[in-house]
mmCIF file of C-alpha atoms in Angstrom:
data_model
loop_
_atom_site.group_PDB
_atom_site.id
_atom_site.type_symbol
_atom_site.label_atom_id
_atom_site.label_comp_id
_atom_site.label_asym_id
_atom_site.label_seq_id
_atom_site.Cartn_x
_atom_site.Cartn_y
_atom_site.Cartn_z
ATOM 1 C CA MET M 1 4.586 -2.516 22.641
ATOM 2 C CA ASP M 2 0.982 -3.320 21.680
ATOM 3 C CA TYR M 3 -0.440 -6.669 20.626
ATOM 4 C CA LEU M 4 -3.863 -7.906 19.551
ATOM 5 C CA GLN M 5 -5.767 -10.544 21.505
ATOM 6 C CA ILE M 6 -8.357 -12.349 19.373
ATOM 7 C CA ASN M 7 -10.937 -14.949 20.361
ATOM 8 C CA ARG M 8 -12.887 -17.096 17.946
ATOM 9 C CA VAL M 9 -16.126 -15.589 16.708
ATOM 10 C CA ASN M 10 -19.082 -17.524 15.274
ATOM 11 C CA SER M 11 -19.980 -14.807 12.782
ATOM 12 C CA LEU M 12 -19.596 -11.141 11.937
ATOM 13 C CA ASN M 13 -22.335 -8.788 10.811
ATOM 14 C CA GLY M 14 -22.585 -5.151 9.828
ATOM 15 C CA LYS M 15 -20.852 -2.437 7.826
ATOM 16 C CA ILE M 16 -17.199 -1.420 7.575
ATOM 17 C CA LYS M 17 -16.180 1.933 6.136
ATOM 18 C CA ILE M 18 -13.034 1.699 4.034
ATOM 19 C CA SER M 19 -10.377 4.343 4.648
ATOM 20 C CA GLY M 20 -8.300 6.189 2.096
ATOM 21 C CA ALA M 21 -5.624 4.158 0.343
ATOM 22 C CA LYS M 22 -2.238 4.272 2.036
ATOM 23 C CA ASN M 23 -0.483 3.406 -1.215
ATOM 24 C CA ALA M 24 -2.230 6.285 -2.988
ATOM 25 C CA SER M 25 -1.726 8.751 -0.144
ATOM 26 C CA LEU M 26 2.059 8.447 0.013
ATOM 27 C CA PRO M 27 2.852 9.622 -3.549
ATOM 28 C CA LEU M 28 0.095 12.248 -3.301
ATOM 29 C CA ILE M 29 1.697 13.727 -0.175
ATOM 30 C CA ALA M 30 5.076 13.715 -1.941
ATOM 31 C CA MET M 31 3.388 15.395 -4.925
ATOM 32 C CA THR M 32 2.657 18.490 -2.802
ATOM 33 C CA ILE M 33 6.386 19.311 -3.106
ATOM 34 C CA LEU M 34 5.563 20.331 -6.694
ATOM 35 C CA ALA M 35 2.887 22.829 -5.566
ATOM 36 C CA LYS M 36 3.217 26.571 -5.133
ATOM 37 C CA ASN M 37 0.097 26.649 -2.953
ATOM 38 C CA SER M 38 -1.153 25.063 0.252
ATOM 39 C CA VAL M 39 -2.805 21.742 -0.667
ATOM 40 C CA LYS M 40 -5.840 20.258 1.109
ATOM 41 C CA ILE M 41 -6.137 16.456 1.098
ATOM 42 C CA LYS M 42 -9.322 14.650 2.108
ATOM 43 C CA ASN M 43 -9.603 10.999 3.198
ATOM 44 C CA LEU M 44 -5.984 10.454 4.270
ATOM 45 C CA PRO M 45 -5.915 7.313 6.429
ATOM 46 C CA HIS M 46 -4.734 7.564 10.022
ATOM 47 C CA VAL M 47 -1.850 5.113 9.785
ATOM 48 C CA ALA M 48 1.791 5.228 10.812
ATOM 49 C CA ASP M 49 3.249 5.464 7.291
ATOM 50 C CA ILE M 50 1.249 8.638 6.578
ATOM 51 C CA ASN M 51 2.405 10.229 9.831
ATOM 52 C CA THR M 52 5.999 9.284 8.970
ATOM 53 C CA LEU M 53 5.884 10.990 5.569
ATOM 54 C CA LEU M 54 4.206 14.109 6.985
ATOM 55 C CA LYS M 55 6.943 14.245 9.631
ATOM 56 C CA LEU M 56 9.568 13.940 6.908
ATOM 57 C CA LEU M 57 8.062 16.890 5.021
ATOM 58 C CA SER M 58 7.845 18.881 8.248
ATOM 59 C CA ASN M 59 11.533 18.240 8.878
ATOM 60 C CA LEU M 60 12.251 19.596 5.397
ATOM 61 C CA GLY M 61 10.463 22.832 6.292
ATOM 62 C CA ALA M 62 6.908 22.179 5.105
ATOM 63 C CA LYS M 63 3.842 22.978 7.213
ATOM 64 C CA CYS M 64 1.575 19.979 7.726
ATOM 65 C CA ASP M 65 -1.703 20.266 9.640
ATOM 66 C CA ARG M 66 -4.230 17.528 10.324
ATOM 67 C CA GLU M 67 -5.032 18.530 13.904
ATOM 68 C CA ASN M 68 -7.548 21.315 13.243
ATOM 69 C CA ASN M 69 -9.671 19.099 10.993
ATOM 70 C CA PRO M 70 -9.021 15.320 11.089
ATOM 71 C CA GLU M 71 -10.979 14.930 7.837
ATOM 72 C CA ILE M 72 -8.753 17.315 5.876
ATOM 73 C CA THR M 73 -4.953 17.421 5.969
ATOM 74 C CA THR M 74 -3.287 20.610 4.801
ATOM 75 C CA VAL M 75 0.240 20.450 3.392
ATOM 76 C CA ASP M 76 2.094 23.646 2.529
ATOM 77 C CA THR M 77 5.515 23.091 0.955
ATOM 78 C CA SER M 78 6.046 26.724 -0.074
ATOM 79 C CA SER M 79 8.272 27.094 2.993
ATOM 80 C CA LEU M 80 10.268 23.958 2.202
ATOM 81 C CA THR M 81 13.975 24.750 2.604
ATOM 82 C CA GLN M 82 15.816 21.504 3.327
ATOM 83 C CA THR M 83 16.540 18.902 0.654
ATOM 84 C CA LYS M 84 17.973 16.089 2.783
ATOM 85 C CA ALA M 85 15.710 13.217 3.903
ATOM 86 C CA THR M 86 17.586 11.752 6.853
ATOM 87 C CA TYR M 87 18.061 8.126 7.821
ATOM 88 C CA ASP M 88 16.154 8.326 11.124
ATOM 89 C CA ILE M 89 12.864 8.703 9.229
ATOM 90 C CA VAL M 90 13.575 6.972 5.921
ATOM 91 C CA LYS M 91 14.722 3.769 7.691
ATOM 92 C CA THR M 92 11.170 3.085 8.871
ATOM 93 C CA MET M 93 9.474 3.340 5.478
ATOM 94 C CA ARG M 94 10.715 2.548 1.996
ATOM 95 C CA ALA M 95 8.143 4.845 0.419
ATOM 96 C CA SER M 96 10.190 7.811 1.657
ATOM 97 C CA ILE M 97 12.081 7.391 -1.627
ATOM 98 C CA LEU M 98 9.046 9.088 -3.230
ATOM 99 C CA VAL M 99 10.391 12.513 -2.226
ATOM 100 C CA LEU M 100 13.501 12.029 -4.376
ATOM 101 C CA GLY M 101 11.907 12.834 -7.746
ATOM 102 C CA PRO M 102 9.884 15.908 -6.735
ATOM 103 C CA ILE M 103 12.618 17.492 -4.570
ATOM 104 C CA LEU M 104 15.215 16.989 -7.305
ATOM 105 C CA ALA M 105 12.858 18.421 -9.935
ATOM 106 C CA ARG M 106 12.068 21.481 -7.805
ATOM 107 C CA PHE M 107 15.461 22.347 -6.306
ATOM 108 C CA GLY M 108 17.998 20.675 -8.590
ATOM 109 C CA HIS M 109 19.564 18.734 -5.748
ATOM 110 C CA CYS M 110 18.443 16.180 -3.169
ATOM 111 C CA GLU M 111 19.842 13.774 -0.588
ATOM 112 C CA VAL M 112 17.753 10.795 0.478
ATOM 113 C CA SER M 113 18.893 8.030 2.789
ATOM 114 C CA LEU M 114 18.763 4.556 1.307
ATOM 115 C CA PRO M 115 15.362 3.229 2.428
ATOM 116 C CA GLY M 116 14.155 0.658 4.958
ATOM 117 C CA GLY M 117 10.641 -0.722 5.580
ATOM 118 C CA CYS M 118 9.092 -4.194 5.475
ATOM 119 C CA ALA M 119 11.540 -7.072 5.034
ATOM 120 C CA ILE M 120 9.557 -8.835 2.299
ATOM 121 C CA GLY M 121 12.420 -8.997 -0.169
ATOM 122 C CA GLN M 122 14.505 -6.907 -2.500
ATOM 123 C CA ARG M 123 12.788 -3.817 -3.837
ATOM 124 C CA PRO M 124 15.711 -2.170 -5.587
ATOM 125 C CA ILE M 125 15.591 1.532 -6.315
ATOM 126 C CA ASP M 126 18.084 1.274 -9.160
ATOM 127 C CA LEU M 127 15.217 1.703 -11.645
ATOM 128 C CA HIS M 128 14.401 5.095 -10.074
ATOM 129 C CA LEU M 129 18.031 6.202 -10.193
ATOM 130 C CA LYS M 130 18.676 4.988 -13.740
ATOM 131 C CA ALA M 131 15.618 6.899 -14.976
ATOM 132 C CA LEU M 132 16.658 10.107 -13.213
ATOM 133 C CA GLU M 133 20.130 9.795 -14.746
ATOM 134 C CA GLN M 134 18.500 9.509 -18.163
ATOM 135 C CA MET M 135 16.747 12.791 -17.354
ATOM 136 C CA GLY M 136 20.105 14.481 -16.782
ATOM 137 C CA ALA M 137 20.692 13.975 -13.071
ATOM 138 C CA THR M 138 24.068 13.086 -11.589
ATOM 139 C CA ILE M 139 23.695 10.506 -8.844
ATOM 140 C CA ASP M 140 26.211 9.260 -6.266
ATOM 141 C CA ILE M 141 25.841 7.010 -3.254
ATOM 142 C CA GLN M 142 27.684 8.606 -0.341
ATOM 143 C CA ALA M 143 27.691 7.243 3.229
ATOM 144 C CA GLY M 144 24.320 5.549 2.799
ATOM 145 C CA TYR M 145 22.695 8.491 1.038
ATOM 146 C CA ILE M 146 21.537 8.977 -2.540
ATOM 147 C CA VAL M 147 22.996 12.331 -3.572
ATOM 148 C CA ALA M 148 21.302 13.608 -6.729
ATOM 149 C CA THR M 149 22.001 16.853 -8.556
ATOM 150 C CA ALA M 150 20.556 18.454 -11.684
ATOM 151 C CA PRO M 151 21.722 22.089 -11.646
ATOM 152 C CA ASP M 152 20.328 22.721 -15.132
ATOM 153 C CA GLY M 153 17.029 21.013 -14.342
ATOM 154 C CA LEU M 154 15.706 17.653 -15.492
ATOM 155 C CA LYS M 155 15.167 17.021 -19.200
ATOM 156 C CA GLY M 156 12.410 15.007 -20.818
ATOM 157 C CA CYS M 157 13.417 11.695 -22.387
ATOM 158 C CA HIS M 158 12.155 8.180 -23.163
ATOM 159 C CA ILE M 159 12.386 5.832 -20.177
ATOM 160 C CA ILE M 160 11.821 2.085 -20.495
ATOM 161 C CA PHE M 161 11.474 0.324 -17.159
ATOM 162 C CA ASP M 162 13.049 -3.147 -17.211
ATOM 163 C CA LYS M 163 10.292 -4.279 -14.838
ATOM 164 C CA ILE M 164 7.104 -2.671 -13.643
ATOM 165 C CA THR M 165 7.676 -0.546 -10.551
ATOM 166 C CA VAL M 166 4.862 1.307 -8.799
ATOM 167 C CA THR M 167 6.964 3.683 -6.708
ATOM 168 C CA GLY M 168 9.397 4.058 -9.602
ATOM 169 C CA THR M 169 6.593 5.108 -11.942
ATOM 170 C CA ALA M 170 5.218 7.568 -9.375
ATOM 171 C CA ASN M 171 8.665 9.021 -8.676
ATOM 172 C CA ILE M 172 9.478 9.606 -12.335
ATOM 173 C CA VAL M 173 6.022 10.978 -13.145
ATOM 174 C CA MET M 174 6.532 13.592 -10.421
ATOM 175 C CA ALA M 175 10.064 14.366 -11.578
ATOM 176 C CA ALA M 176 8.870 14.674 -15.186
ATOM 177 C CA ALA M 177 6.066 17.047 -14.159
ATOM 178 C CA LEU M 178 8.564 19.889 -13.658
ATOM 179 C CA ALA M 179 11.093 18.721 -16.255
ATOM 180 C CA ASP M 180 11.911 20.557 -19.460
ATOM 181 C CA GLY M 181 10.202 18.816 -22.377
ATOM 182 C CA LYS M 182 8.309 15.586 -22.857
ATOM 183 C CA THR M 183 8.996 12.380 -20.909
ATOM 184 C CA THR M 184 7.632 9.041 -22.052
ATOM 185 C CA ILE M 185 7.575 6.089 -19.632
ATOM 186 C CA THR M 186 7.238 2.655 -21.229
ATOM 187 C CA ASN M 187 6.238 -0.299 -19.020
ATOM 188 C CA ALA M 188 4.673 2.055 -16.484
ATOM 189 C CA ALA M 189 2.667 0.726 -13.535
ATOM 190 C CA ARG M 190 -1.117 0.860 -14.041
ATOM 191 C CA GLU M 191 -2.236 0.626 -10.409
ATOM 192 C CA PRO M 192 -5.200 2.841 -9.387
ATOM 193 C CA GLU M 193 -2.820 4.670 -7.040
ATOM 194 C CA VAL M 194 -0.608 5.689 -9.990
ATOM 195 C CA VAL M 195 -3.687 6.602 -12.028
ATOM 196 C CA GLN M 196 -4.926 8.988 -9.326
ATOM 197 C CA LEU M 197 -1.525 10.683 -9.095
ATOM 198 C CA CYS M 198 -1.528 11.238 -12.865
ATOM 199 C CA GLU M 199 -5.122 12.478 -12.886
ATOM 200 C CA ILE M 200 -4.436 15.098 -10.203
ATOM 201 C CA LEU M 201 -1.261 16.292 -11.919
ATOM 202 C CA ASN M 202 -3.209 16.446 -15.181
ATOM 203 C CA LYS M 203 -5.812 18.709 -13.536
ATOM 204 C CA SER M 204 -3.004 20.832 -12.064
ATOM 205 C CA GLY M 205 -1.528 21.902 -15.386
ATOM 206 C CA VAL M 206 0.704 18.952 -16.327
ATOM 207 C CA GLN M 207 -0.560 17.315 -19.503
ATOM 208 C CA ILE M 208 -0.250 13.532 -19.156
ATOM 209 C CA ASP M 209 -1.266 11.224 -21.988
ATOM 210 C CA GLY M 210 -1.987 7.501 -21.625
ATOM 211 C CA ILE M 211 -3.220 7.570 -18.028
ATOM 212 C CA GLY M 212 -4.120 4.027 -16.962
ATOM 213 C CA THR M 213 -1.983 2.432 -19.686
ATOM 214 C CA ALA M 214 1.560 1.056 -19.747
ATOM 215 C CA ILE M 215 2.824 4.067 -21.743
ATOM 216 C CA LEU M 216 2.671 7.463 -20.058
ATOM 217 C CA THR M 217 3.704 10.726 -21.706
ATOM 218 C CA ILE M 218 4.284 13.664 -19.362
ATOM 219 C CA HIS M 219 4.628 17.178 -20.743
ATOM 220 C CA GLY M 220 6.820 19.012 -18.228
ATOM 221 C CA THR M 221 6.335 22.592 -17.053
ATOM 222 C CA SER M 222 10.058 23.524 -17.290
ATOM 223 C CA GLY M 223 10.285 24.197 -13.555
ATOM 224 C CA LYS M 224 7.006 26.051 -13.146
ATOM 225 C CA LEU M 225 5.395 25.021 -9.842
ATOM 226 C CA LEU M 226 1.803 23.765 -9.873
ATOM 227 C CA ASP M 227 -1.484 25.020 -8.475
ATOM 228 C CA ILE M 228 -3.007 21.868 -6.954
ATOM 229 C CA ASN M 229 -6.658 21.987 -5.900
ATOM 230 C CA GLU M 230 -8.193 20.077 -2.979
ATOM 231 C CA PHE M 231 -8.617 16.367 -3.705
ATOM 232 C CA CYS M 232 -9.901 13.189 -2.041
ATOM 233 C CA VAL M 233 -7.781 10.019 -1.760
ATOM 234 C CA ILE M 234 -9.272 6.914 -3.386
ATOM 235 C CA PRO M 235 -10.484 4.052 -1.122
ATOM 236 C CA ASP M 236 -7.946 1.464 0.001
ATOM 237 C CA ARG M 237 -8.469 -1.624 -2.176
ATOM 238 C CA ILE M 238 -6.145 -3.751 -0.006
ATOM 239 C CA GLU M 239 -7.984 -2.865 3.186
ATOM 240 C CA ALA M 240 -11.242 -3.665 1.387
ATOM 241 C CA GLY M 241 -9.879 -7.003 0.180
ATOM 242 C CA THR M 242 -8.775 -7.864 3.703
ATOM 243 C CA TYR M 243 -12.269 -7.308 5.138
ATOM 244 C CA LEU M 244 -13.835 -9.284 2.288
ATOM 245 C CA CYS M 245 -11.559 -12.156 3.317
ATOM 246 C CA ALA M 246 -12.742 -11.663 6.916
ATOM 247 C CA GLY M 247 -16.302 -12.161 5.694
ATOM 248 C CA ALA M 248 -15.346 -15.209 3.653
ATOM 249 C CA ILE M 249 -13.283 -16.936 6.348
ATOM 250 C CA THR M 250 -15.947 -16.422 9.050
ATOM 251 C CA LYS M 251 -18.748 -17.157 6.540
ATOM 252 C CA SER M 252 -20.352 -13.834 7.438
ATOM 253 C CA GLU M 253 -22.245 -11.304 5.365
ATOM 254 C CA LEU M 254 -20.444 -7.957 5.556
ATOM 255 C CA THR M 255 -21.031 -4.691 3.702
ATOM 256 C CA LEU M 256 -18.104 -2.438 2.845
ATOM 257 C CA THR M 257 -18.848 1.246 2.309
ATOM 258 C CA ASN M 258 -16.718 3.965 0.650
ATOM 259 C CA VAL M 259 -15.210 1.346 -1.658
ATOM 260 C CA ASN M 260 -14.536 1.129 -5.394
ATOM 261 C CA ALA M 261 -15.266 -2.351 -6.747
ATOM 262 C CA ALA M 262 -13.592 -1.490 -10.061
ATOM 263 C CA HIS M 263 -10.226 -1.534 -8.271
ATOM 264 C CA LEU M 264 -10.853 -5.030 -6.876
ATOM 265 C CA GLY M 265 -11.478 -7.054 -10.022
ATOM 266 C CA ALA M 266 -8.892 -9.797 -9.451
ATOM 267 C CA VAL M 267 -9.723 -10.125 -5.733
ATOM 268 C CA LEU M 268 -13.478 -10.364 -6.320
ATOM 269 C CA SER M 269 -12.908 -12.885 -9.101
ATOM 270 C CA LYS M 270 -10.869 -15.194 -6.854
ATOM 271 C CA LEU M 271 -13.364 -14.898 -4.003
ATOM 272 C CA GLU M 272 -16.117 -15.863 -6.452
ATOM 273 C CA GLU M 273 -14.055 -18.913 -7.453
ATOM 274 C CA MET M 274 -13.962 -19.803 -3.745
ATOM 275 C CA GLY M 275 -17.774 -19.653 -3.561
ATOM 276 C CA SER M 276 -18.627 -16.102 -2.470
ATOM 277 C CA LYS M 277 -21.182 -13.919 -4.200
ATOM 278 C CA PHE M 278 -21.455 -10.133 -4.125
ATOM 279 C CA THR M 279 -23.947 -7.305 -4.281
ATOM 280 C CA ILE M 280 -22.176 -4.242 -5.670
ATOM 281 C CA THR M 281 -23.282 -0.606 -5.902
ATOM 282 C CA GLU M 282 -21.372 2.536 -6.852
ATOM 283 C CA ASP M 283 -19.587 2.712 -3.468
ATOM 284 C CA THR M 284 -20.523 -0.482 -1.557
ATOM 285 C CA ILE M 285 -19.737 -4.188 -1.749
ATOM 286 C CA THR M 286 -21.684 -6.790 0.223
ATOM 287 C CA ILE M 287 -20.143 -10.257 0.418
ATOM 288 C CA HIS M 288 -22.457 -13.271 0.557
ATOM 289 C CA PRO M 289 -20.039 -16.071 1.483
ATOM 290 C CA SER M 290 -20.518 -19.758 0.862
ATOM 291 C CA ASP M 291 -20.764 -22.352 3.623
ATOM 292 C CA ILE M 292 -18.186 -24.355 1.683
ATOM 293 C CA ILE M 293 -14.965 -22.541 0.751
ATOM 294 C CA LYS M 294 -13.559 -23.914 -2.495
ATOM 295 C CA PRO M 295 -9.809 -24.262 -3.105
ATOM 296 C CA VAL M 296 -8.160 -21.815 -5.470
ATOM 297 C CA LYS M 297 -4.993 -21.117 -7.431
ATOM 298 C CA VAL M 298 -3.566 -17.634 -6.985
ATOM 299 C CA VAL M 299 -0.620 -16.106 -8.862
ATOM 300 C CA THR M 300 0.463 -12.619 -7.809
ATOM 301 C CA GLN M 301 1.025 -10.160 -10.640
ATOM 302 C CA GLU M 302 1.146 -6.453 -11.310
ATOM 303 C CA TYR M 303 -2.185 -4.641 -11.627
ATOM 304 C CA PRO M 304 -4.682 -5.522 -12.996
ATOM 305 C CA GLY M 305 -3.525 -8.991 -11.932
ATOM 306 C CA PHE M 306 -3.874 -10.401 -8.414
ATOM 307 C CA PRO M 307 -2.150 -8.052 -5.921
ATOM 308 C CA THR M 308 0.822 -9.305 -3.937
ATOM 309 C CA ASP M 309 -0.565 -7.298 -1.004
ATOM 310 C CA MET M 310 -3.514 -9.761 -0.835
ATOM 311 C CA GLN M 311 -1.472 -12.950 -1.026
ATOM 312 C CA ALA M 312 -1.130 -13.468 2.745
ATOM 313 C CA GLN M 313 -4.851 -12.928 3.407
ATOM 314 C CA PHE M 314 -5.846 -15.451 0.718
ATOM 315 C CA LEU M 315 -3.347 -17.940 2.089
ATOM 316 C CA ALA M 316 -5.064 -17.680 5.493
ATOM 317 C CA LEU M 317 -8.464 -18.116 3.795
ATOM 318 C CA ALA M 318 -7.187 -21.151 1.882
ATOM 319 C CA THR M 319 -6.463 -22.969 5.172
ATOM 320 C CA GLN M 320 -10.253 -23.309 5.513
ATOM 321 C CA ALA M 321 -10.955 -24.387 1.927
ATOM 322 C CA ASN M 322 -12.376 -27.789 1.042
ATOM 323 C CA GLY M 323 -9.291 -29.023 -0.819
ATOM 324 C CA THR M 324 -5.795 -27.990 -1.822
ATOM 325 C CA SER M 325 -4.947 -24.442 -2.921
ATOM 326 C CA ILE M 326 -1.823 -23.228 -4.707
ATOM 327 C CA ILE M 327 -0.492 -19.738 -3.917
ATOM 328 C CA GLU M 328 2.341 -18.534 -6.165
ATOM 329 C CA GLU M 329 4.259 -15.358 -5.306
ATOM 330 C CA ARG M 330 5.946 -13.872 -8.368
ATOM 331 C CA LEU M 331 6.756 -10.343 -7.218
ATOM 332 C CA PHE M 332 8.736 -10.696 -3.969
ATOM 333 C CA GLU M 333 11.100 -13.495 -3.020
ATOM 334 C CA ASN M 334 10.642 -13.286 0.757
ATOM 335 C CA ARG M 335 6.914 -12.869 1.196
ATOM 336 C CA PHE M 336 5.962 -16.146 2.850
ATOM 337 C CA MET M 337 7.196 -15.359 6.355
ATOM 338 C CA HIS M 338 3.621 -15.633 7.659
ATOM 339 C CA VAL M 339 3.556 -19.329 6.707
ATOM 340 C CA SER M 340 5.557 -20.467 9.743
ATOM 341 C CA GLU M 341 3.245 -18.512 12.048
ATOM 342 C CA LEU M 342 0.128 -20.015 10.449
ATOM 343 C CA GLN M 343 1.733 -23.445 10.792
ATOM 344 C CA ARG M 344 2.081 -22.770 14.521
ATOM 345 C CA MET M 345 -1.686 -22.370 14.565
ATOM 346 C CA GLY M 346 -2.135 -25.758 12.866
ATOM 347 C CA ALA M 347 -2.256 -24.822 9.183
ATOM 348 C CA ASP M 348 -1.111 -27.511 6.722
ATOM 349 C CA ILE M 349 1.127 -25.539 4.348
ATOM 350 C CA SER M 350 4.201 -26.632 2.430
ATOM 351 C CA LEU M 351 6.600 -24.270 0.709
ATOM 352 C CA ASN M 352 8.623 -24.928 -2.417
ATOM 353 C CA GLY M 353 10.469 -21.791 -3.448
ATOM 354 C CA HIS M 354 7.908 -19.179 -4.434
ATOM 355 C CA VAL M 355 4.946 -21.589 -4.323
ATOM 356 C CA ALA M 356 2.867 -22.443 -1.247
ATOM 357 C CA THR M 357 0.633 -25.518 -1.235
ATOM 358 C CA VAL M 358 -2.206 -25.175 1.273
ATOM 359 C CA ASN M 359 -4.148 -28.262 2.305
ATOM 360 C CA GLY M 360 -7.425 -26.793 3.511
ATOM 361 C CA GLY M 361 -10.000 -27.859 6.048
ATOM 362 C CA THR M 362 -7.648 -27.745 9.033
ATOM 363 C CA LYS M 363 -8.794 -26.554 12.432
ATOM 364 C CA LEU M 364 -6.655 -23.715 13.655
ATOM 365 C CA SER M 365 -5.761 -23.224 17.302
ATOM 366 C CA GLY M 366 -5.090 -19.910 18.969
ATOM 367 C CA THR M 367 -1.535 -19.259 20.150
ATOM 368 C CA ASP M 368 1.103 -16.528 20.244
ATOM 369 C CA VAL M 369 2.153 -15.457 16.761
ATOM 370 C CA MET M 370 4.398 -12.725 15.441
ATOM 371 C CA ALA M 371 3.674 -10.307 12.611
ATOM 372 C CA THR M 372 6.634 -10.097 10.219
ATOM 373 C CA ASP M 373 5.315 -7.478 7.792
ATOM 374 C CA LEU M 374 2.231 -5.374 7.116
ATOM 375 C CA ARG M 375 0.087 -7.831 5.157
ATOM 376 C CA ALA M 376 1.303 -10.903 7.081
ATOM 377 C CA SER M 377 -0.085 -9.325 10.228
ATOM 378 C CA SER M 378 -3.568 -9.040 8.709
ATOM 379 C CA ALA M 379 -3.421 -12.712 7.668
ATOM 380 C CA LEU M 380 -2.762 -13.682 11.292
ATOM 381 C CA VAL M 381 -5.742 -11.576 12.410
ATOM 382 C CA LEU M 382 -7.961 -13.408 9.896
ATOM 383 C CA ALA M 383 -6.732 -16.769 11.190
ATOM 384 C CA GLY M 384 -7.367 -15.638 14.767
ATOM 385 C CA LEU M 385 -11.014 -14.915 13.969
ATOM 386 C CA ILE M 386 -11.712 -18.618 13.348
ATOM 387 C CA ALA M 387 -9.074 -20.299 15.544
ATOM 388 C CA GLU M 388 -10.169 -22.193 18.662
ATOM 389 C CA GLY M 389 -9.127 -20.437 21.849
ATOM 390 C CA THR M 390 -7.133 -17.206 22.067
ATOM 391 C CA THR M 391 -4.688 -15.831 19.514
ATOM 392 C CA ALA M 392 -2.177 -13.117 20.399
ATOM 393 C CA VAL M 393 -0.675 -11.269 17.435
ATOM 394 C CA HIS M 394 2.549 -9.548 18.454
ATOM 395 C CA ARG M 395 4.603 -6.839 16.707
ATOM 396 C CA ILE M 396 1.505 -5.150 15.346
ATOM 397 C CA TYR M 397 3.454 -1.971 14.646
ATOM 398 C CA HIS M 398 3.630 -3.567 11.182
ATOM 399 C CA LEU M 399 -0.186 -3.597 11.079
ATOM 400 C CA ASP M 400 -0.404 0.013 12.222
ATOM 401 C CA ARG M 401 1.670 1.086 9.238
ATOM 402 C CA GLY M 402 -1.179 0.387 6.833
ATOM 403 C CA TYR M 403 -4.523 -0.334 8.537
ATOM 404 C CA ASP M 404 -6.621 2.490 9.967
ATOM 405 C CA SER M 405 -8.349 1.385 13.223
ATOM 406 C CA LEU M 406 -8.461 -2.299 12.246
ATOM 407 C CA GLU M 407 -9.470 -3.649 15.640
ATOM 408 C CA LYS M 408 -12.180 -0.988 16.085
ATOM 409 C CA LYS M 409 -13.653 -1.720 12.665
ATOM 410 C CA LEU M 410 -13.724 -5.446 13.409
ATOM 411 C CA GLN M 411 -15.164 -4.868 16.894
ATOM 412 C CA ASN M 412 -18.000 -2.900 15.302
ATOM 413 C CA VAL M 413 -19.064 -5.961 13.285
ATOM 414 C CA GLY M 414 -18.834 -8.353 16.235
ATOM 415 C CA ALA M 415 -15.228 -9.541 16.375
ATOM 416 C CA LYS M 416 -13.710 -10.373 19.750
ATOM 417 C CA ILE M 417 -10.485 -8.449 19.296
ATOM 418 C CA THR M 418 -8.689 -6.219 21.789
ATOM 419 C CA ARG M 419 -5.504 -4.152 21.694
ATOM 420 C CA LEU M 420 -3.380 -4.739 24.788
ATOM 421 C CA LYS M 421 0.058 -3.766 26.070
ATOM 422 C CA GLU M 422 2.814 -6.363 26.250
#
């Protein structure tokens, strides 16, 4: 098993190219199930979750190729024959549930193992299942599998999500794309990743109204498969936010390339509150950090609010602020597992339910710490950059699920970080 060894660095300097967004790539790969043609995808990140989903599609009979050209991944689902997503793959990644909607819409039946993934709290899929039932599907849970059937095809209807769900919105949008009639989703997720999915489907012959709003209307093709042209995955806003925090916490000027600042409004706003300034172009962001990091209050919310996937990184940054910061997590009930590891490094953090109080200005000391989920692992890396001595971040298979070449990108801007074997 690999781990990262990090030594304190005085400053970083240079450029970091942002990879394609993992959270956009996953539904877009699942979307290829709706295509009658071979689909070329540019800018897929090289991370474990992407490889897992491509393997899942391959097991179902699809042909997936990213070896001949690492810059372009080709996915051909015309040969897809199986409709059962087995536990051995689904257990490693909750996003595997994204194949449920498109497979059911295309074949009229589907079996998907109940999902696994990061242990950051309950992420129930009942909203997905309830919506599919409204569309005419019959759903049973049998021996740990979701067994869904719709022999007469899915029917358009009006779906109101009780709470905003990103994967739920993506799943139902894909299911509705091949459904018979018009489907309206109220309280839909507005994340850029959902927007890109809708935009590509819209260009592929599925009329979708309200893209980017909380009410989506999808005009189904009544089972007609789509002709999906080559597309490029949007930049990863969470990866970008993480490297902006690296600049802020080390008080270093960094330039991010291949990035979309419009997707980072809440993150940039909070970093400005903490004293950073930015130079922004069409596809770059340069952070000009302050010598004094100001305390901040952060409340995680659905997009366009502050992303829960940036909470851990800001908590690490807040340990170096000149004052007390309040970090409130409203989306997941078990997403403060990184706090105990940061405390081991000397951070002064107290937890009260879903609120963390961070007393800043503490000197952190390098030690052995353990990553508990994807974003927690990046927070520990940030802390290691400014901790005295040596930090060893273990269980970085969490990190590899969502960050493309993190240690190499940080090495290129001067970080003392090395991947080693246990």
